[in-house]
CSV table of C-alpha atoms in Angstrom, one decimal:
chain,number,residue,atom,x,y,z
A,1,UNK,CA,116.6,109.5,108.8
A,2,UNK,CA,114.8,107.0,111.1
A,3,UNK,CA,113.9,104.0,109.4
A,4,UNK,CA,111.8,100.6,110.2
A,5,UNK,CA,110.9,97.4,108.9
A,6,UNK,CA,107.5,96.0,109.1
A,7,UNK,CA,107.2,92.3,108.3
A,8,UNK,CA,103.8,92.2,107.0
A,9,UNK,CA,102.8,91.7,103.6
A,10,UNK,CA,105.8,91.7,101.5
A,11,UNK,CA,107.4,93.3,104.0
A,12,UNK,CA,108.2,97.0,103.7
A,13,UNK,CA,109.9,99.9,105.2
A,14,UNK,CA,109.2,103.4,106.9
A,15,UNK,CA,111.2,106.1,105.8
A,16,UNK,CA,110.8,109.1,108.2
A,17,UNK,CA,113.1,112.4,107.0
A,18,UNK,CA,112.1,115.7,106.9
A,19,UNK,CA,111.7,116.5,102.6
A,20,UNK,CA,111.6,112.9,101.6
A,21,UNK,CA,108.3,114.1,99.8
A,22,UNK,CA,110.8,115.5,97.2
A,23,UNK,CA,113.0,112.3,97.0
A,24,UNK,CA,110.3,110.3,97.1
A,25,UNK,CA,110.5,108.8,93.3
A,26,UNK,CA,114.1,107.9,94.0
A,27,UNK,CA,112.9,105.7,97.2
A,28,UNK,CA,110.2,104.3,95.2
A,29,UNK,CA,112.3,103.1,92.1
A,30,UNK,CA,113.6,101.1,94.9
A,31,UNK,CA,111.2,99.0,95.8
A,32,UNK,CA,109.3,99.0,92.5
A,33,UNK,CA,110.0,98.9,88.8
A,34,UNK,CA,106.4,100.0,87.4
A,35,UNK,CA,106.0,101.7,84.5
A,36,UNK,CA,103.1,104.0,85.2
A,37,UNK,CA,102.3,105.6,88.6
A,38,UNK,CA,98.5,106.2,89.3
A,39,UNK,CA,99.0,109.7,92.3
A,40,UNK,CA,95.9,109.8,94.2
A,41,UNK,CA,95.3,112.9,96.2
A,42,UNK,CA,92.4,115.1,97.7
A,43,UNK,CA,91.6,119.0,96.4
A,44,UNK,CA,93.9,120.1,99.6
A,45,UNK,CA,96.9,118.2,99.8
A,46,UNK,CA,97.4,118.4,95.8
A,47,UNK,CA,97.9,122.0,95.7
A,48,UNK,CA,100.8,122.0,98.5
A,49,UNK,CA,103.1,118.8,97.7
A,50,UNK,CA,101.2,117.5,94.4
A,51,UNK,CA,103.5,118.9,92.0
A,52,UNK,CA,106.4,118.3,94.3
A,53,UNK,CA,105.5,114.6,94.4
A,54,UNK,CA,104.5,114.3,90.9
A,55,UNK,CA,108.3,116.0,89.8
A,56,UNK,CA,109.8,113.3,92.0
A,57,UNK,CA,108.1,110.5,90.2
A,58,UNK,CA,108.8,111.8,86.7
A,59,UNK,CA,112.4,112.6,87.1
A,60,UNK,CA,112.7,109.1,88.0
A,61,UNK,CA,111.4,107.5,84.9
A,62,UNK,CA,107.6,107.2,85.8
A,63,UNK,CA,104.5,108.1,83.7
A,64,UNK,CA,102.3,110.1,86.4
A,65,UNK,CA,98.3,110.1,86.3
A,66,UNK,CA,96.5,112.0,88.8
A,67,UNK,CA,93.5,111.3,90.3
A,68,UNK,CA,92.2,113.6,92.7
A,69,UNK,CA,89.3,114.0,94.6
A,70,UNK,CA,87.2,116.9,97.4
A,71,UNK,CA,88.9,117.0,100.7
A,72,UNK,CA,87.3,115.7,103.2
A,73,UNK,CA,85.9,112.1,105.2
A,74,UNK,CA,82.4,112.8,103.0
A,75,UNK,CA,84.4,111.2,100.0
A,76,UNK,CA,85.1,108.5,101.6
A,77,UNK,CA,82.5,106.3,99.7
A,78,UNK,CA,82.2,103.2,97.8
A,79,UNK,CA,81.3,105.8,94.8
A,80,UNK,CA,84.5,107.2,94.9
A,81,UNK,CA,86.7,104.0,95.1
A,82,UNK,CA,84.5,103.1,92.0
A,83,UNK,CA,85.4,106.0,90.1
A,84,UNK,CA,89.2,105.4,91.5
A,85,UNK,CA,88.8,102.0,89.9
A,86,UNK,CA,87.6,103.5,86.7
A,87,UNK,CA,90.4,105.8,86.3
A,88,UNK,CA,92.7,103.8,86.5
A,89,UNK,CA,91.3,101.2,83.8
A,90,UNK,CA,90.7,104.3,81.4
A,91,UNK,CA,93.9,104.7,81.9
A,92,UNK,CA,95.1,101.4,81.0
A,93,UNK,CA,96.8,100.5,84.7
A,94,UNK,CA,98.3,97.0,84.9
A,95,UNK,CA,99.2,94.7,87.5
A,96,UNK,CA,102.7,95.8,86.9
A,97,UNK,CA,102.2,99.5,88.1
A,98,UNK,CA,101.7,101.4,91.3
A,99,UNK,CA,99.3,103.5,93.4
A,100,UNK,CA,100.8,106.3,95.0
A,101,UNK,CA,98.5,107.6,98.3
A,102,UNK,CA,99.2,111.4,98.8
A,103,UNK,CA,96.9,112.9,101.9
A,104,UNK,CA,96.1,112.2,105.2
A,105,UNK,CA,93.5,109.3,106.3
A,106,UNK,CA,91.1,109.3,104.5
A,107,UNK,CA,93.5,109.5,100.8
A,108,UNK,CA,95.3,106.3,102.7
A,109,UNK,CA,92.2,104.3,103.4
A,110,UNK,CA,90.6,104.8,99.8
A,111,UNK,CA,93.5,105.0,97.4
A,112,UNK,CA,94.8,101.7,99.2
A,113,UNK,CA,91.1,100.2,99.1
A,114,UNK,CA,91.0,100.8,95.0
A,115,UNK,CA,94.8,99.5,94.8
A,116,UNK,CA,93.3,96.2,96.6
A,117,UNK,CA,90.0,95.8,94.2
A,118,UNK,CA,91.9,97.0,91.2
A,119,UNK,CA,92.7,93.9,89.0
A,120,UNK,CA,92.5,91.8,92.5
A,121,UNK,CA,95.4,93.6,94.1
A,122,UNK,CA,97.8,95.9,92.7
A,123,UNK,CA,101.0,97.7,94.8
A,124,UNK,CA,100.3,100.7,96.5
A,125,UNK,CA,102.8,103.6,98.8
A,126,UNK,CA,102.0,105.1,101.7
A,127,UNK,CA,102.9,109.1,101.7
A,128,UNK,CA,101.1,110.5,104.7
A,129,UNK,CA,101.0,114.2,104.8
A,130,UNK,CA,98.7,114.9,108.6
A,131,UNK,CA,99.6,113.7,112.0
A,132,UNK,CA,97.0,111.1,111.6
A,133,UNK,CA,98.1,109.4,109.1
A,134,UNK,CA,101.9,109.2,109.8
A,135,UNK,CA,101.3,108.2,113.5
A,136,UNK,CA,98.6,105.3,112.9
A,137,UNK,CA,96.7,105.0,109.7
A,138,UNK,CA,99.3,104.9,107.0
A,139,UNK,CA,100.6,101.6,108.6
A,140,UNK,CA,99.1,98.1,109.0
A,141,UNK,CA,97.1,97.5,105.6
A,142,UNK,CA,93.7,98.6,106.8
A,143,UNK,CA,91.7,100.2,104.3
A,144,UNK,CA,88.5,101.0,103.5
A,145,UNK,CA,85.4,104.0,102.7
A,146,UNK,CA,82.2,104.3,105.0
A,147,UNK,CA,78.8,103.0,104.3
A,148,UNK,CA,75.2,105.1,105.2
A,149,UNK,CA,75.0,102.2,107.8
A,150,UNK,CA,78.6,102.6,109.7
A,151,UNK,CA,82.5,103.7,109.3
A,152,UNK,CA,84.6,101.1,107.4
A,153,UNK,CA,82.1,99.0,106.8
A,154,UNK,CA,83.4,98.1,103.4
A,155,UNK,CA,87.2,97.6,103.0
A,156,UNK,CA,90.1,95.5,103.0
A,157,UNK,CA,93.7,94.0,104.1
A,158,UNK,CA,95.8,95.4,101.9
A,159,UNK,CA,99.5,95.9,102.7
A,160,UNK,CA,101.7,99.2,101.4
A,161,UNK,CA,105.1,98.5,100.0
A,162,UNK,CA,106.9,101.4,101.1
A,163,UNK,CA,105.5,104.6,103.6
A,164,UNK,CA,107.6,107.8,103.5
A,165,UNK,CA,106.7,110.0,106.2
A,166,UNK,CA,107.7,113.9,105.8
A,167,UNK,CA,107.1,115.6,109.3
A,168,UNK,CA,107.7,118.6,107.3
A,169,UNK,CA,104.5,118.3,105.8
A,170,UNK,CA,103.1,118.9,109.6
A,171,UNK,CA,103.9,122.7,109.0
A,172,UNK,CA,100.9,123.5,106.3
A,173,UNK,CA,98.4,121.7,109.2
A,174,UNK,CA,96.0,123.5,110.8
A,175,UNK,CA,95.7,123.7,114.2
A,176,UNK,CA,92.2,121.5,114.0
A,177,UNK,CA,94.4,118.5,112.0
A,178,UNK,CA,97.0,118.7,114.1
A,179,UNK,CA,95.3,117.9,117.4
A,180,UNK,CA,92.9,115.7,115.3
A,181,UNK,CA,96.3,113.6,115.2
A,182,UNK,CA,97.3,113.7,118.5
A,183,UNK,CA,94.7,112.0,119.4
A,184,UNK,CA,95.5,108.5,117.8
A,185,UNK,CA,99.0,109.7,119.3
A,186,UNK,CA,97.3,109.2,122.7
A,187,UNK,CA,95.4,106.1,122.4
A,188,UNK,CA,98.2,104.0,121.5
A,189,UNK,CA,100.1,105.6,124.6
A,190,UNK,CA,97.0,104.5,126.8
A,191,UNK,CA,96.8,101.1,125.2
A,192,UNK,CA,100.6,100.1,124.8
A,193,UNK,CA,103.2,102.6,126.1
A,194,UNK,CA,102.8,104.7,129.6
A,195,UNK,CA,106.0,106.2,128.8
A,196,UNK,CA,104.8,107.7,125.4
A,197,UNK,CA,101.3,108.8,127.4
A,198,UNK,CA,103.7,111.1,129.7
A,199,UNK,CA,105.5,112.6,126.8
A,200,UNK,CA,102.4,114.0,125.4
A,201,UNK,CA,101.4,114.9,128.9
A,202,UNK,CA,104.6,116.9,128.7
A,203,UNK,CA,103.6,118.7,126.0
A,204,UNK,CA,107.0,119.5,124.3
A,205,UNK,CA,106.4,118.3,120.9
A,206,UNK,CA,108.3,120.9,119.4
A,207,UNK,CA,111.3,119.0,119.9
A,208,UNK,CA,109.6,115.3,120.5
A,209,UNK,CA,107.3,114.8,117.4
A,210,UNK,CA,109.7,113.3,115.2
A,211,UNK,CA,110.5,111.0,118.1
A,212,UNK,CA,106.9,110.3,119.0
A,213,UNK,CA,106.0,109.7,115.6
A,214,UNK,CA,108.9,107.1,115.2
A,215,UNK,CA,107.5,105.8,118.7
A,216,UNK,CA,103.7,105.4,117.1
A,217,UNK,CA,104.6,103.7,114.0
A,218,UNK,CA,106.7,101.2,116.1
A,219,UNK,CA,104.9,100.1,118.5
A,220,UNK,CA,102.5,99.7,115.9
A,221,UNK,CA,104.5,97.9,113.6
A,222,UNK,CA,105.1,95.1,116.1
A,223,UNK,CA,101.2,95.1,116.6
A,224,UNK,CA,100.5,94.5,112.8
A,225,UNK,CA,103.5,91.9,112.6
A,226,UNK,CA,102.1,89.8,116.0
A,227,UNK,CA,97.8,90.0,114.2
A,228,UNK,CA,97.9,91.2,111.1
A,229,UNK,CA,94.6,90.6,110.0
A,230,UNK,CA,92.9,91.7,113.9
A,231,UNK,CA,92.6,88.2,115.3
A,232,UNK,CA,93.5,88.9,118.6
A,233,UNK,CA,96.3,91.7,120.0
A,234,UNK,CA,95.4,94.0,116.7
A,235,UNK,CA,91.8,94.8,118.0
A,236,UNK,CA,93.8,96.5,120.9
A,237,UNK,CA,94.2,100.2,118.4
A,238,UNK,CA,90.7,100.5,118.2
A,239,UNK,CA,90.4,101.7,121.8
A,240,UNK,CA,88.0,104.1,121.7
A,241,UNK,CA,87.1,103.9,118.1
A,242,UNK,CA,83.6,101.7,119.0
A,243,UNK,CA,82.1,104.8,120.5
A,244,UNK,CA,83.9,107.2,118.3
A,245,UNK,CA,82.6,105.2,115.5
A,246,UNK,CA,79.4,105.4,116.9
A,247,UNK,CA,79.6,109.3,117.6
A,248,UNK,CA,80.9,110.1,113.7
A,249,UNK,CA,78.1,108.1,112.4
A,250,UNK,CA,75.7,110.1,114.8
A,251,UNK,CA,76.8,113.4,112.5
A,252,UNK,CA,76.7,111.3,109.3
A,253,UNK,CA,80.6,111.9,108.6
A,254,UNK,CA,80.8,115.6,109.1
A,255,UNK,CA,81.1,118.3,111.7
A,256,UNK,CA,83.2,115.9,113.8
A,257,UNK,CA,86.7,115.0,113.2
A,258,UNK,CA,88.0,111.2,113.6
A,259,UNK,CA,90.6,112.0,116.2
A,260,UNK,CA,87.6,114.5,118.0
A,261,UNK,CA,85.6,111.6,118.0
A,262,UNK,CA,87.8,108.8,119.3
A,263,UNK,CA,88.7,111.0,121.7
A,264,UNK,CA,85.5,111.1,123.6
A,265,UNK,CA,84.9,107.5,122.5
A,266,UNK,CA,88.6,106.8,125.0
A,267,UNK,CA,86.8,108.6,128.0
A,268,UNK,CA,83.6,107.2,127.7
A,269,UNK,CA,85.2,104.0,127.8
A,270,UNK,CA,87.3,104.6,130.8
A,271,UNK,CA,84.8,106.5,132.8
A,272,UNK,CA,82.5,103.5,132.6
A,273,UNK,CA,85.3,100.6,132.7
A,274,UNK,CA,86.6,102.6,136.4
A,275,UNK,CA,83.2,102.3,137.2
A,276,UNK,CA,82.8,98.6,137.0
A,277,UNK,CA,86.5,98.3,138.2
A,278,UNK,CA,88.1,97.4,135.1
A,279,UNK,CA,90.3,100.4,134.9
A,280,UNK,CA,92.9,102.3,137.0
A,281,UNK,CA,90.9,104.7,138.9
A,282,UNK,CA,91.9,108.4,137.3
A,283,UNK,CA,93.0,107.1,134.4
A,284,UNK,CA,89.9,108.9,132.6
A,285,UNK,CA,90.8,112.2,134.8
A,286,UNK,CA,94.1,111.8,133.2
A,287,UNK,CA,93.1,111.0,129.8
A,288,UNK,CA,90.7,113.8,129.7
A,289,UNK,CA,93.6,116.1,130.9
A,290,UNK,CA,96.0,115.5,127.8
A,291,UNK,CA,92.9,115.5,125.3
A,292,UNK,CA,92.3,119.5,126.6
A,293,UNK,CA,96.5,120.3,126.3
A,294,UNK,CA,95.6,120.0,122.8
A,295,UNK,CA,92.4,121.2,122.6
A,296,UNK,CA,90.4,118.2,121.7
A,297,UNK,CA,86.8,118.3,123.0
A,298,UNK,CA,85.8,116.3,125.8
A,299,UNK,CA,82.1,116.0,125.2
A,300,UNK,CA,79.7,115.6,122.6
A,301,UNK,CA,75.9,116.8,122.3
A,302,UNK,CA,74.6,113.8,121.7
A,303,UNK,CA,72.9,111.1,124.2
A,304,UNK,CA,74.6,108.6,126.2
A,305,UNK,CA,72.0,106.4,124.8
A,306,UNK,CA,72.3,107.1,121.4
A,307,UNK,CA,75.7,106.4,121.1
A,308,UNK,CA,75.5,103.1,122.6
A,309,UNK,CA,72.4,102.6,119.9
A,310,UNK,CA,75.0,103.2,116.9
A,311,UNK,CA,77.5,101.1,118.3
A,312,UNK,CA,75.6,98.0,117.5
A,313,UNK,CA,77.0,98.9,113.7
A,314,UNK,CA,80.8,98.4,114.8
A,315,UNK,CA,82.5,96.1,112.8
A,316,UNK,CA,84.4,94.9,115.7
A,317,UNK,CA,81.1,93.0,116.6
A,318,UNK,CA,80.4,88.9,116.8
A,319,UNK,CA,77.1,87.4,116.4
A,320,UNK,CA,76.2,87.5,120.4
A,321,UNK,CA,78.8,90.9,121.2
A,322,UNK,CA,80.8,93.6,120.8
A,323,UNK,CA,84.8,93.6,120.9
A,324,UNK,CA,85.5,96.4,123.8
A,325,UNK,CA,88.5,97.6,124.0
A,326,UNK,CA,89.9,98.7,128.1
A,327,UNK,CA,92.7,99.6,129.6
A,328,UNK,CA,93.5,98.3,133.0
A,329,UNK,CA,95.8,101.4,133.6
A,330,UNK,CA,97.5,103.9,131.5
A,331,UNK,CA,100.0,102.1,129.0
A,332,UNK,CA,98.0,98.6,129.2
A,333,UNK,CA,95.0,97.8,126.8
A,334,UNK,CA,93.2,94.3,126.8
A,335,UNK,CA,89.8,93.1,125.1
A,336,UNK,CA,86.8,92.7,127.3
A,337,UNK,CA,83.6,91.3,124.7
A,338,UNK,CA,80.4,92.7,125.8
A,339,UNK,CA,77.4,90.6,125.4
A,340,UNK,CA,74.2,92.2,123.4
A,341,UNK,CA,71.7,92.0,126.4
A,342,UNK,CA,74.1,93.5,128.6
A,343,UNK,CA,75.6,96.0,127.1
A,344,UNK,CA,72.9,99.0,127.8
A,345,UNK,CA,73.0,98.1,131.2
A,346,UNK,CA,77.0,98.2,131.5
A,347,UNK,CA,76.7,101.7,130.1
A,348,UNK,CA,74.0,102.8,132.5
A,349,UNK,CA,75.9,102.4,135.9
């Protein structure tokens, strides 16, 4: 078992074992002595670890609810979280129990969101079951659903107490979520870790994906410990998530994956940050490179200009600009805030 501490919030650990998913009650009753555990998971993941999980719980003294809503990132809406909410006050939750996350992001992001409105703030676990998830998304407290107007507009800070990661789990993922994955996988190697970047490039995960997971969740730990609430280093993981942003909006939630997504949103920022001599010459060649090994597109059908348009909706934005996030080479991120009135004319070199 590889374990970590992440001193955020209460603090709280990561568990990462292959089958924690059916020890996962034991591990819990650990950290928290609730009563009744509210099991939020989408129509997918419930059918292949659901019952697992829900066993677990049981056989270690908790009263199990599920909620459970339809797969996919077109849930992930204030009307859900409401009805989350709901369920859980028909059901009589108190500030004494727990919210148990079962899925990949976009379980994570709402189930943590409702455990953060729900009576003000109410514990929630982490148990991410796609690459996503257990490399970036199930640590650091961010959650949050999408609004008509942009993507995780309407969230908040909200810390898990415990995340047990499964890389078992990665088995039952199709080839689509698994490279969806590797993409977060990537930007943090291009933003913190050149060393990471070339193990990808290597493209022997068979053997390294425990490792690289491990490698993910730590260097983002130390991130989340350093700016927990994205004052300053923490805006760093959203490289390439402005234009991604941008591009999922663009296709209103569907048709293109979050990983697909950021992944053109990290060469589109490159290509144009070599161009004005912010960035390593070839670092784009290279990124684009490691984002084909695992067939993540490279290109998107629509405008250069129409991306930049949606971008004006990132939450990473000030009054007078927008956060961007560069790298200077492979393995080293840093913040660069574009002005309004400039920035169609940066991205029209």
């Amino acid at each position: 078992m590889k374990s970590l501490k992440v001193n955020a919030g209460k603090g709280y650990e990561i568990l990462i074992e292959e089958g924690i998913l059916s020890e996962c009650g034991a591990y819990i009753k650990k950290v928290k002595k609730a009563k009744k555990v509210c099991l939020i998971s989408d129509t997918n993941v419930s059918k292949l670890y659901g019952k697992t999980v829900q066993n677990s719980l049981e056989n270690n003294g908790f009263e199990v609810i599920k909620y459970v809503f339809t797969a996919g990132e077109e849930s992930k809406t204030t009307e859900t979280v409401v009805s989350m909410v709901e369920f859980m006050a028909e059901n009589e939750m108190t500030r004494d129990d727990l919210v148990v996350a079962l899925g990949g992001g976009v379980c994570g992001d709402m189930a943590g969101f409702a455990s953060a409105i729900y009576l003000r703030g109410i514990d929630f676990v982490q148990l991410p079951t796609s690459l996503l998830a257990q490399v970036d998304s199930s640590v650091g407290g961010k959650t949050a659903v999408d609004l008509p107007q942009g993507k995780n507009l309407c969230g908040a800070f909200h810390q898990p107490i415990l995340v047990l990661i499964d890389p078992l789990t990665l088995k039952t993922l199709s080839s689509h979520y698994f490279s969806d994955g590797m993409a977060e996988a990537i930007k943090m190697g291009c933003i913190k870790s050149a060393s990471l970047f070339e193990k990808i490039e290597r493209h022997n995960l068979s053997e390294d994906l425990e490792e690289i997971i491990f490698e993910c969740v730590s260097l983002k730990a130390g991130v989340v410990e350093r700016d927990e609430k994205e004052h300053g280093e923490r805006a760093l993981l959203n490289f390439g998530h402005t234009a991604g942003h941008a591009i999922e909006k663009l296709h209103n939630f569907s048709g293109i994956s979050h990983g697909e997504a950021v992944g053109i949103g990290m060469l589109i920022i490159s290509e144009f940050g070599e161009k004005h001599g912010l960035t390593e010459k070839g670092s784009k060649e290279r990124i684009e490179a490691v984002l084909k090994q695992y067939d993540l597109p490279v290109g998107v059908s629509d405008s250069l200009e129409s991306i930049v348009k949606a971008m004006n909706a990132d939450k990473k934005r000030t009054s007078s600009s927008i956060k961007f996030v560069f790298i200077s080479e492979i393995g080293n991120g840093f913040i660069n805030p574009i002005e309004y009135k400039d920035i169609e004319r940066f991205f029209k070199v």
